[in-house]
Coordinates of C-alpha atoms and ligand atoms in Angstrom, one line a residue:
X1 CA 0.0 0.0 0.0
X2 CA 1.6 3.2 -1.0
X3 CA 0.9 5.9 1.9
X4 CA 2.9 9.4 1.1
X5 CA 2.1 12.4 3.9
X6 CA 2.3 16.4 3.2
X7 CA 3.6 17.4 6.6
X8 CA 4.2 21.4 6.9
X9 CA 5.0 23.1 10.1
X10 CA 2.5 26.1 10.5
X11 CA 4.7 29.0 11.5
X12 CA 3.8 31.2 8.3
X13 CA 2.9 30.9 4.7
X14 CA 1.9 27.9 2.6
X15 CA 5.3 27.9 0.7
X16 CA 5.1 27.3 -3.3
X17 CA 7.7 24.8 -3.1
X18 CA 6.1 23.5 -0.2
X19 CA 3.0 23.0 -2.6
X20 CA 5.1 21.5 -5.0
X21 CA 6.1 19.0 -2.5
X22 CA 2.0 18.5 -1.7
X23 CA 1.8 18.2 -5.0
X24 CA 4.6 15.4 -5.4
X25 CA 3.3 13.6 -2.5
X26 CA -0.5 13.9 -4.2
X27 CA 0.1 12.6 -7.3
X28 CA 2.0 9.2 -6.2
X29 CA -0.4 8.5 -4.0
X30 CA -3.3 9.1 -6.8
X31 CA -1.1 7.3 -9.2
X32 CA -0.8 4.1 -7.1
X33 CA -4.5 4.1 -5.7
X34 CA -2.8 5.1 -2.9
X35 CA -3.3 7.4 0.4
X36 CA -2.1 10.7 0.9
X37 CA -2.1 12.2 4.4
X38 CA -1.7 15.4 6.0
X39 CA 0.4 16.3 9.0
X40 CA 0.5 19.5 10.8
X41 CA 4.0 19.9 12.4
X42 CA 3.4 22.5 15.3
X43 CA 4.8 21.1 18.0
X44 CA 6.8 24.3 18.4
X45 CA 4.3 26.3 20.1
X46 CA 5.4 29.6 19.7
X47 CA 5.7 29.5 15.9
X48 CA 2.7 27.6 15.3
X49 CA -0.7 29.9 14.6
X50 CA -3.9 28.6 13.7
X51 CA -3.7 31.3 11.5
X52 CA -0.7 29.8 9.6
X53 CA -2.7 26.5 9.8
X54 CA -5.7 27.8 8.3
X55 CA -3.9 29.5 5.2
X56 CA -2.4 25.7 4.4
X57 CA -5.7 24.4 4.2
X58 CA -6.9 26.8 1.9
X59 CA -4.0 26.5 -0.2
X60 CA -4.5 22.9 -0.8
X61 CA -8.3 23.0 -1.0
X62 CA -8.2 26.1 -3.4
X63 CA -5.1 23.7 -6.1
X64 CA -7.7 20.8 -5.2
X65 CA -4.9 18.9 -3.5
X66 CA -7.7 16.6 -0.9
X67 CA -6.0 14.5 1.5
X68 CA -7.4 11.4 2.7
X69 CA -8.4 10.5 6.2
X70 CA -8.2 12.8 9.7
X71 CA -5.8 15.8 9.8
X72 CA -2.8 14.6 12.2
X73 CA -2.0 17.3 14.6
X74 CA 1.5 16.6 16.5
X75 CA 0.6 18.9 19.4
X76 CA -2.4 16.5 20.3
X77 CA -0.1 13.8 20.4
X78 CA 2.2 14.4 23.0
X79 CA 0.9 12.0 25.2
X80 CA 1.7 9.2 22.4
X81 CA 4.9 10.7 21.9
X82 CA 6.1 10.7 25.6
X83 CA 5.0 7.4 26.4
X84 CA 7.5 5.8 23.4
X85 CA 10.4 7.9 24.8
X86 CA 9.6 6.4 28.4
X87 CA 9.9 3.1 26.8
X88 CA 12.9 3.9 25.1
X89 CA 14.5 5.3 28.4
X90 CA 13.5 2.2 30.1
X91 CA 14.9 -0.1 27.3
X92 CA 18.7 1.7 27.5
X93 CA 17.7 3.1 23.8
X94 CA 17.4 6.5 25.0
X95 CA 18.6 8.4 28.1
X96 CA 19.0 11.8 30.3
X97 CA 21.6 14.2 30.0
X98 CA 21.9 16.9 32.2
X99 CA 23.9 19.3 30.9
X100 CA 23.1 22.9 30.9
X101 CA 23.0 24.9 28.0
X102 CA 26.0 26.8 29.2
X103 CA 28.1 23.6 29.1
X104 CA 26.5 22.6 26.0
X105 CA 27.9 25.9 24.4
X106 CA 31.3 25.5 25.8
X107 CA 31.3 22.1 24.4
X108 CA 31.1 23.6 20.8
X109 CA 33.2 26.2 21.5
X110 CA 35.9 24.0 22.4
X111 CA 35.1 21.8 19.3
X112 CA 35.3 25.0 17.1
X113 CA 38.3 25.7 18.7
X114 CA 40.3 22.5 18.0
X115 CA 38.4 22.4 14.4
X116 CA 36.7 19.4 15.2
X117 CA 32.9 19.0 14.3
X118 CA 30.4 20.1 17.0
X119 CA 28.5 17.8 18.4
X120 CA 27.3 16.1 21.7
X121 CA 30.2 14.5 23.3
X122 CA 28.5 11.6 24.7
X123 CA 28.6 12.6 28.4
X124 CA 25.6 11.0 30.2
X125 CA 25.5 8.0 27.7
X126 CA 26.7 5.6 29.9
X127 CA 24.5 7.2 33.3
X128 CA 25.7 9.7 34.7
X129 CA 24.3 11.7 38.6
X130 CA 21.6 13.9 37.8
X131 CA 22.6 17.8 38.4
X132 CA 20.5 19.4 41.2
X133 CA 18.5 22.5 39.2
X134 CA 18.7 21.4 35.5
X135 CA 15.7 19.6 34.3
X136 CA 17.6 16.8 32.1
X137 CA 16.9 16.8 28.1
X138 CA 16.5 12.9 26.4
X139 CA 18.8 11.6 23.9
X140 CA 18.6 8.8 21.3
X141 CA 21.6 6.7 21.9
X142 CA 22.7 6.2 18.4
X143 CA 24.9 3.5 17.2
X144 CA 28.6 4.2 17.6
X145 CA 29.7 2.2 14.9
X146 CA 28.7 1.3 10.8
X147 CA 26.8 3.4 8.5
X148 CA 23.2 4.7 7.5
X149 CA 22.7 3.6 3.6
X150 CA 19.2 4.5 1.9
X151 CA 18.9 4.6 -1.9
X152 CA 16.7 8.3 -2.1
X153 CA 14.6 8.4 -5.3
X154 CA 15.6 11.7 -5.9
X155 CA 19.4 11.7 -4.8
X156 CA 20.4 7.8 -5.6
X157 CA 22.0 6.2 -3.0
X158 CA 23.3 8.1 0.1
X159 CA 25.4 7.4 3.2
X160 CA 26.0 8.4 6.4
X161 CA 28.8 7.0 8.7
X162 CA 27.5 6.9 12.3
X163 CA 30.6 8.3 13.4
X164 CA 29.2 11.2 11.9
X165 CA 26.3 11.4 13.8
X166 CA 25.9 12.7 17.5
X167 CA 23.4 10.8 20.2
X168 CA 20.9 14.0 19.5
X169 CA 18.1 15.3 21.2
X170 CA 14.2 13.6 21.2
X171 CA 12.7 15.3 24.3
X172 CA 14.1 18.7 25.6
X173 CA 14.4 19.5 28.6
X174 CA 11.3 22.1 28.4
X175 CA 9.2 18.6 28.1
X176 CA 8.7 18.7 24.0
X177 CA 9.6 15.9 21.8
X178 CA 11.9 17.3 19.0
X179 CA 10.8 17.4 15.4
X180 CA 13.2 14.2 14.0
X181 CA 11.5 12.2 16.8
X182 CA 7.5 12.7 15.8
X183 CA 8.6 12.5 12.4
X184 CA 9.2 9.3 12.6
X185 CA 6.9 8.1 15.4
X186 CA 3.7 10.0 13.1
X187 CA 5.3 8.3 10.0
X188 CA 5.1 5.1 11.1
X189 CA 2.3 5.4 13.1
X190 CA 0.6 6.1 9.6
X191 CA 2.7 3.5 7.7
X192 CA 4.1 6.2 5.5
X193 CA 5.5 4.3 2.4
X194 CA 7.2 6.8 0.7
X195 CA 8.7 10.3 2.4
X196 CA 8.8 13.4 -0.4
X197 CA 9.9 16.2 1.4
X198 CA 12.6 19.0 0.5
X199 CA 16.2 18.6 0.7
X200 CA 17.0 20.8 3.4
X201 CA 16.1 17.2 5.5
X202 CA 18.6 15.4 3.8
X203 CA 20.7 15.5 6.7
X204 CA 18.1 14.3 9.3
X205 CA 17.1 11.4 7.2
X206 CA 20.0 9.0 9.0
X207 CA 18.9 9.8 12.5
X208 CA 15.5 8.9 12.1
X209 CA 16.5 5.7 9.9
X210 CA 18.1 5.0 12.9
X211 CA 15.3 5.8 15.4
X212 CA 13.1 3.4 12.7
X213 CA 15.8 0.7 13.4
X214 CA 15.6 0.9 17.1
X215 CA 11.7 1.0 17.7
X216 CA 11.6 -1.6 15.2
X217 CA 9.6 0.1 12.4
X218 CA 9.7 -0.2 8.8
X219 CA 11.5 2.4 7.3
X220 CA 9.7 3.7 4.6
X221 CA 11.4 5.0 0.8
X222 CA 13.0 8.7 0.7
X223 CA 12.5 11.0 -1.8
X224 CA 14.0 14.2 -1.1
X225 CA 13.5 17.0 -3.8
X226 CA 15.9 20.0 -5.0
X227 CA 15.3 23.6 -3.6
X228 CA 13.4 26.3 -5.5
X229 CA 15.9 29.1 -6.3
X230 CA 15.0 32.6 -7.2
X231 CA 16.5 34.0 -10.6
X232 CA 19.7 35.5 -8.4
X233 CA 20.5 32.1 -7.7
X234 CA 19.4 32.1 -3.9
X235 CA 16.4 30.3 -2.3
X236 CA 13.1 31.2 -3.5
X237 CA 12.2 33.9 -0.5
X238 CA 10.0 36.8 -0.1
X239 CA 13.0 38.9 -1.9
X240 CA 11.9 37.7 -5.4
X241 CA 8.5 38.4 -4.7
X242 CA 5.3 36.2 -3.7
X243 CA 6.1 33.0 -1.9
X244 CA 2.8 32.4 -0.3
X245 CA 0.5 30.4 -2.5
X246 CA -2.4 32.4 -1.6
X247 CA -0.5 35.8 -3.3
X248 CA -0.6 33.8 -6.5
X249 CA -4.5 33.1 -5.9
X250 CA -4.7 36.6 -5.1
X251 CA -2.7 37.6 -8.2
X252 CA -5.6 36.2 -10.1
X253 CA -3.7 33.1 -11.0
X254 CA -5.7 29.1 -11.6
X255 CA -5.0 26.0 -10.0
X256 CA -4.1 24.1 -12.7
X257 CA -1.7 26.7 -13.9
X258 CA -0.3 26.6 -10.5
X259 CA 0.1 23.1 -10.4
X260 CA 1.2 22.4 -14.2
X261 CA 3.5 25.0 -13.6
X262 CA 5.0 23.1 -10.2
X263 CA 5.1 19.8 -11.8
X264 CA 7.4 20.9 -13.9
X265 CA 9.5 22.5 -12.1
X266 CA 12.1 20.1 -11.5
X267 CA 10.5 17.7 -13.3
X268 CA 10.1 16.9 -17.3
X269 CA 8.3 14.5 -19.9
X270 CA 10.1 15.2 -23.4
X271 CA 9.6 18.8 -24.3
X272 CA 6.0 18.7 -23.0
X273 CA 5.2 21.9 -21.4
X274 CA 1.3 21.5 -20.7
X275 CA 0.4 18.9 -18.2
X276 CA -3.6 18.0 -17.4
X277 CA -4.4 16.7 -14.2
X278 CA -5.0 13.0 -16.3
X279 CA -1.5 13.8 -18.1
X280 CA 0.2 14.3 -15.1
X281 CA -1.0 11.2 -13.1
X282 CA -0.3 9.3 -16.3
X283 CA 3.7 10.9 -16.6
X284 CA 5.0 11.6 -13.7
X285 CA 7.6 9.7 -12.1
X286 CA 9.0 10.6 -8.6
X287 CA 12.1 9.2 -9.7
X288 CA 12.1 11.4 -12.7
X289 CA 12.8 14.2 -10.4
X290 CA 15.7 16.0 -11.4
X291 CA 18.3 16.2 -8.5
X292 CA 19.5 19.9 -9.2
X293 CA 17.6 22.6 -7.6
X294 CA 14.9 24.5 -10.3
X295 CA 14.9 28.4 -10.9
X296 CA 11.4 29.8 -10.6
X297 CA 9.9 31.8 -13.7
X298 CA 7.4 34.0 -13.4
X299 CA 6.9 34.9 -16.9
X300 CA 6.6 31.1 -18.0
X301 CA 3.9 30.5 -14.7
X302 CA 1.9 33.6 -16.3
X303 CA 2.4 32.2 -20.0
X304 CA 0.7 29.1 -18.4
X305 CA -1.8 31.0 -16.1
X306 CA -2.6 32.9 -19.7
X307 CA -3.1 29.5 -21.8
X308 CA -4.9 28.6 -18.7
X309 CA -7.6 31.3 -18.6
X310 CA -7.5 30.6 -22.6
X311 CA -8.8 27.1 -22.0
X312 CA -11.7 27.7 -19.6
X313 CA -15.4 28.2 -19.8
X314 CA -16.7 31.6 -19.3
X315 CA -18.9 30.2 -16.5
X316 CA -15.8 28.4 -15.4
X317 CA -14.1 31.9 -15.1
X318 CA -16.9 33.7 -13.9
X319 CA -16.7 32.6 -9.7
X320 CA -12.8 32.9 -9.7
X321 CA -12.9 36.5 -11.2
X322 CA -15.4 37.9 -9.9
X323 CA -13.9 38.4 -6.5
X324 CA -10.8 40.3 -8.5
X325 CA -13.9 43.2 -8.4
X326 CA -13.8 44.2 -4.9
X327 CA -10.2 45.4 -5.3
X328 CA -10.9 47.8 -7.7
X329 CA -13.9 49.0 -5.5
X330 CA -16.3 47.6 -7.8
X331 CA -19.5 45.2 -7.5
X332 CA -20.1 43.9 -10.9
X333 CA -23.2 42.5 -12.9
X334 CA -22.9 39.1 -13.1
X335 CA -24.1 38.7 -16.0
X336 CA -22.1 42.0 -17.9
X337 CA -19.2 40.2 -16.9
X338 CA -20.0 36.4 -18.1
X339 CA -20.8 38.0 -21.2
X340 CA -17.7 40.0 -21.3
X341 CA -15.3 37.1 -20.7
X342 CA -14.9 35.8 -24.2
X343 CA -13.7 38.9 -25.4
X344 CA -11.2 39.1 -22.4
X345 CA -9.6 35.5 -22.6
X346 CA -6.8 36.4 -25.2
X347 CA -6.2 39.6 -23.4
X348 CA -4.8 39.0 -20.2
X349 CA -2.7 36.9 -18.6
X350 CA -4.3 37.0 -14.8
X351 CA -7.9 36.9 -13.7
X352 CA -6.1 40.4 -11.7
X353 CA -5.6 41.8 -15.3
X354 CA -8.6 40.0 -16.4
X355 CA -10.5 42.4 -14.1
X356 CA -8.7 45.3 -14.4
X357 CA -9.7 46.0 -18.0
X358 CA -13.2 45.3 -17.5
X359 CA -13.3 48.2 -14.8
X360 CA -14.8 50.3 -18.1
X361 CA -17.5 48.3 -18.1
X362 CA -18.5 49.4 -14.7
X363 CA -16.8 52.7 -14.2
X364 CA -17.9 55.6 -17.2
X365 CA -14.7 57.8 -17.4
X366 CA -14.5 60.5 -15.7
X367 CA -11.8 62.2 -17.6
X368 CA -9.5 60.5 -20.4
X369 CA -5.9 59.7 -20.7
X370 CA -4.1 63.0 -22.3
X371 CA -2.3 61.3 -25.0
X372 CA -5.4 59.1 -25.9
X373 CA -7.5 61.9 -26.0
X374 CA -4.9 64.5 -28.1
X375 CA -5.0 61.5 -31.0
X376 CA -8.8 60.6 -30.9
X377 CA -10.8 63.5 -29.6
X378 CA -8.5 66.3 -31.9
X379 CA -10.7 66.0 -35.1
X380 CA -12.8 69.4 -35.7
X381 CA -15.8 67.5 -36.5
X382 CA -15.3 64.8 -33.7
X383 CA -18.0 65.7 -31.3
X384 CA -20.7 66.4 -34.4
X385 CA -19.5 62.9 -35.1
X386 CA -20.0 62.0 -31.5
X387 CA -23.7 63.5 -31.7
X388 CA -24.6 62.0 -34.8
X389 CA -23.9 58.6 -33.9
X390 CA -25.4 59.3 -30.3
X391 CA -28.5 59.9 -32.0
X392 CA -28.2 57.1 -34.6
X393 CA -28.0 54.9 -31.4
X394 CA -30.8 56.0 -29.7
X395 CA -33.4 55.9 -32.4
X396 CA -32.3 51.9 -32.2
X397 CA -35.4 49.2 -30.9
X398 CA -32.8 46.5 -31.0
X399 CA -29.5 47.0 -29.4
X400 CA -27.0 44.2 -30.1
X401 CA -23.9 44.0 -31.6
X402 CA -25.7 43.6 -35.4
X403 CA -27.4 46.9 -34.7
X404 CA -24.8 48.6 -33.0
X405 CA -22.5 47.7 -36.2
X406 CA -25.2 48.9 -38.4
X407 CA -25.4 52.3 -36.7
X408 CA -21.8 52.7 -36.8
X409 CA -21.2 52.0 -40.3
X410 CA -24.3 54.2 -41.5
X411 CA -22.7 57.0 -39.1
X412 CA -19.1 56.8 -41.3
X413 CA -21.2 56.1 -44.3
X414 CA -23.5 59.2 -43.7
X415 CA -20.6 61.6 -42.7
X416 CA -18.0 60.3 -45.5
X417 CA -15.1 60.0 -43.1
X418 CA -12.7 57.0 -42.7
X419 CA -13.9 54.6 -40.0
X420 CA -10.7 55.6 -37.4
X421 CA -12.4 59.5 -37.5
X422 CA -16.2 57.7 -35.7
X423 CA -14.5 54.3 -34.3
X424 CA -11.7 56.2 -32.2
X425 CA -13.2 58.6 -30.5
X426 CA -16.0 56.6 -29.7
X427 CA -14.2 54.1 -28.4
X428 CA -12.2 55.5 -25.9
X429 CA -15.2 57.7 -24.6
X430 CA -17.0 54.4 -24.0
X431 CA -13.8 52.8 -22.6
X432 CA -11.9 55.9 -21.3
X433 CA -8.9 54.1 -23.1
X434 CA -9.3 50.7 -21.4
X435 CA -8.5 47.5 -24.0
X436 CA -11.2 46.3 -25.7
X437 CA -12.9 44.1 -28.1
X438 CA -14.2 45.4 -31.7
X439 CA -16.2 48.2 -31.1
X440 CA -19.7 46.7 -32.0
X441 CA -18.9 44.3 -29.9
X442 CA -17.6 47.1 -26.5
X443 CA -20.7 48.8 -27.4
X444 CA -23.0 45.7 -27.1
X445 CA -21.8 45.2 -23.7
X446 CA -23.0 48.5 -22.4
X447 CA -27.0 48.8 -22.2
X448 CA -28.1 51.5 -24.5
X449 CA -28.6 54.4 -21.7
X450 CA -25.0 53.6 -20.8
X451 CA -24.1 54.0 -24.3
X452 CA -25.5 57.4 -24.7
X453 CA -24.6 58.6 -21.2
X454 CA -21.0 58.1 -22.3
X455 CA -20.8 59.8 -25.8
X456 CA -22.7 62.6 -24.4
X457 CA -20.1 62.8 -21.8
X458 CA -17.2 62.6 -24.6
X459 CA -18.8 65.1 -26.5
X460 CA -18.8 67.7 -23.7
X461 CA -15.3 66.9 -22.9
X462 CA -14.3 67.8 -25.8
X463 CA -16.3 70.9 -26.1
X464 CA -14.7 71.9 -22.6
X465 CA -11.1 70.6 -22.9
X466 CA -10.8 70.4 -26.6
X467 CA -13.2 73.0 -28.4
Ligands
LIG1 N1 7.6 20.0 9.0 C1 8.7 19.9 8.1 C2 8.8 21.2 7.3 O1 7.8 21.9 7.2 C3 8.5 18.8 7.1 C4 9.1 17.5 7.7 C5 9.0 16.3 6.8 O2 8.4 16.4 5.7 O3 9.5 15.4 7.3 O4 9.8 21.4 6.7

């Protein structure tokens, strides 16, 4: 049975390469009929928020990345946790050590000082008298001698000599079990088959094989996957710009864009660059994984995120852009905006854009852009042009875009002027300069009274600022 776990610690945002791990973890589980869990790491209890928890769920609800079964909570589970390290104490596998964290330091000092590796010199391994005032920490006795071999998916085969390894930490002396101790006590405990997780773990993965080894659990398959660099060739941080997956929701960016875009970061089938959900279960390989961290693109996530919006259904659109609105201080029609869509879905690259340039649609100008308004308002006969097609409109029963086409076409046929001399003034004093569609078509999304509000309003412009 092939069981993979998502386990973030909640002490900020949903990472993006954290998604990409979710996303890893999500689809070899999917791929092998298979179970993916979700762990939330906070037994640190000052990081940990509930906010910080909450944003993770939405992250992977909102990208559709379900997990199966109850959400795992590590600070509910100290009770499990303590017990097994009681055992362990009892068995000789574990044991207290009371040094101070004054004579911890001085032990590294010294270390540093004779250039020898820092670690935990071993004191209270063999028992040792407890020290009157320090509450004593727990440590895994780990072995002394051989080596810690796995073969990592990812990486290939690595390994460890123990010799490298110190007898570390698993309870502190504050009472909380350390984070390479639940690990593998919640991994096991949920017969975790495979562990995807980012290579900054790399160098914990021996001390819990060895913790595996010494409660006697199966230890499961590693796959540990490169880091996400920015384009200065530093981890992916909040330098570079948005990290959080949620800034990427609220950028006006889709799921699947998002997540075609992770899979293939680090990851690649041929040249293929577009990945459905069915094409990705069907391809991807956690072995495939390529072992050298990925630089993140922004332009090629909004080249997806633009093919993307391309792809969709209006109606599809309609829920996930309509909250871009409230941003630009706007409560849209519903339905002026479904019908709006098809002329938008070439034109911008985010549901943020998307929304942007249909603020026209919503917002007559108040003024125009200078430089718009010098080119297609300068004509002499512009606002008699403005009038006559004002009044060409109005006289119309049926206003649609056949109509609308008609009464612009008998306004430049009427006046015997070039199209550009009706069509660009009119448009940009229905738009105020916004992009848009053909003009019969930006006309026909208006509602006649809206039509003529505007040209009236162009034409007095122009008589005030232009005349
Ligand atoms: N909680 C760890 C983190 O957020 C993940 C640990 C793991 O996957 O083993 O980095």
């Amino acid at each position: 049975m092939v069981v993979t776990r998502f386990a973030p610690s909640p002490t900020g945002d949903l990472h993006i390469g954290g998604v990409r791990t979710a996303l890893y973890c999500w689809l070899h589980a999917r791929q092998h009929q298979g179970t993916f869990r979700l762990r939330i790491e906070d037994t640190d209890r000052e990081r940990s928020t509930e906010a910080s928890t909450q944003v993770i769920l939405d992250g992977l609800n909102w990208l559709g990345l379900h997990h199966d079964g109850e959400i795992v909570y590590q600070s509910q589970r100290f009770d499990a946790y303590n017990a097994i390290i009681d055992e362990m104490i009892a068995r000789g596998q574990a044991y207290y050590c009371w040094c101070s964290p004054e004579e911890l330091d001085a032990m590294r000092e010294e270390q540093k000082r004779l250039g020898l590796p820092q670690r935990y010199n071993g004191k209270y391994r063999d028992g040792g008298e407890p020290v009157p005032g320090v509450t004593p920490a727990v440590r895994f006795k780990n072995p002394l001698e051989g080596s810690v071999t796995w073969h990592d998916k990812v990486r290939g085969v690595v390994t460890v000599n123990n010799s490298e390894l110190d007898d570390w930490v698993i309870r502190r002396s504050d009472g909380a079990p350390t984070y390479n101790f639940c690990v593998v006590v919640d991994d096991a405990a949920a017969k975790v088959s495979l562990v995807i997780r980012g290579e900054d773990h790399v160098s914990n993965t021996p001390k819990q094989i060895n913790l595996y080894r010494a409660l006697g659990y199966d230890v499961p398959d590693f796959a540990h996957v490169p880091m996400i660099l920015g384009d200065d060739g530093k981890r992916l941080s909040k330098r570079h710009g948005a990290t959080n997956v949620l800034d990427y929701r609220r950028e006006g960016y889709l799921p699947p864009a998002i997540l075609n875009y992770l899979v293939r970061l680090g990851w690649a089938h041929g040249d293929q660059e577009i990945f459905s959900m069915d094409e990705m279960l069907q391809f991807f390989r956690i072995e495939d994984v390529h072992s050298a961290a990925s630089t993140f693109n922004t332009e090629k996530l909004r080249w997806l995120n633009q093919h993307y919006m391309k792809e969709a259904t209006p109606a599809d659109l309609l829920p996930q852009l309509l909250p871009h609105f409230a941003p630009l201080g706007i409560a849209p029609d519903e339905a002026v905006v479904l019908g709006a869509i098809p002329h938008y879905q070439e034109r911008a690259k985010t549901l943020k854009e998307m929304a942007e340039n249909m603020a026209w649609l919503f917002q007559a100008p108040q003024s125009f852009p200078p430089d718009a308004a010098k080119k297609a308002f300068k004509g002499a006969d512009t606002v008699r042009l403005l009038q006559d097609l004002q009044s060409r409109i109005e006289t119309l029963t049926v206003v649609n875009e056949e109509t609308l086409h008609d009464a612009v076409a008998a306004c430049v046929e009427a006046n015997g002027v070039g199209f550009g001399k009706v069509g660009q003034p009119a448009r940009l004093a229905i738009t105020g300069g916004a992009p848009s569609p053909d003009l019969a078509v930006t006309l026909s999304l208006l509602d006649k009274a809206e039509i003529l509000r505007r040209l009236q309003f162009a034409a007095e412009y122009i008589q005030q600022n232009h005349g």
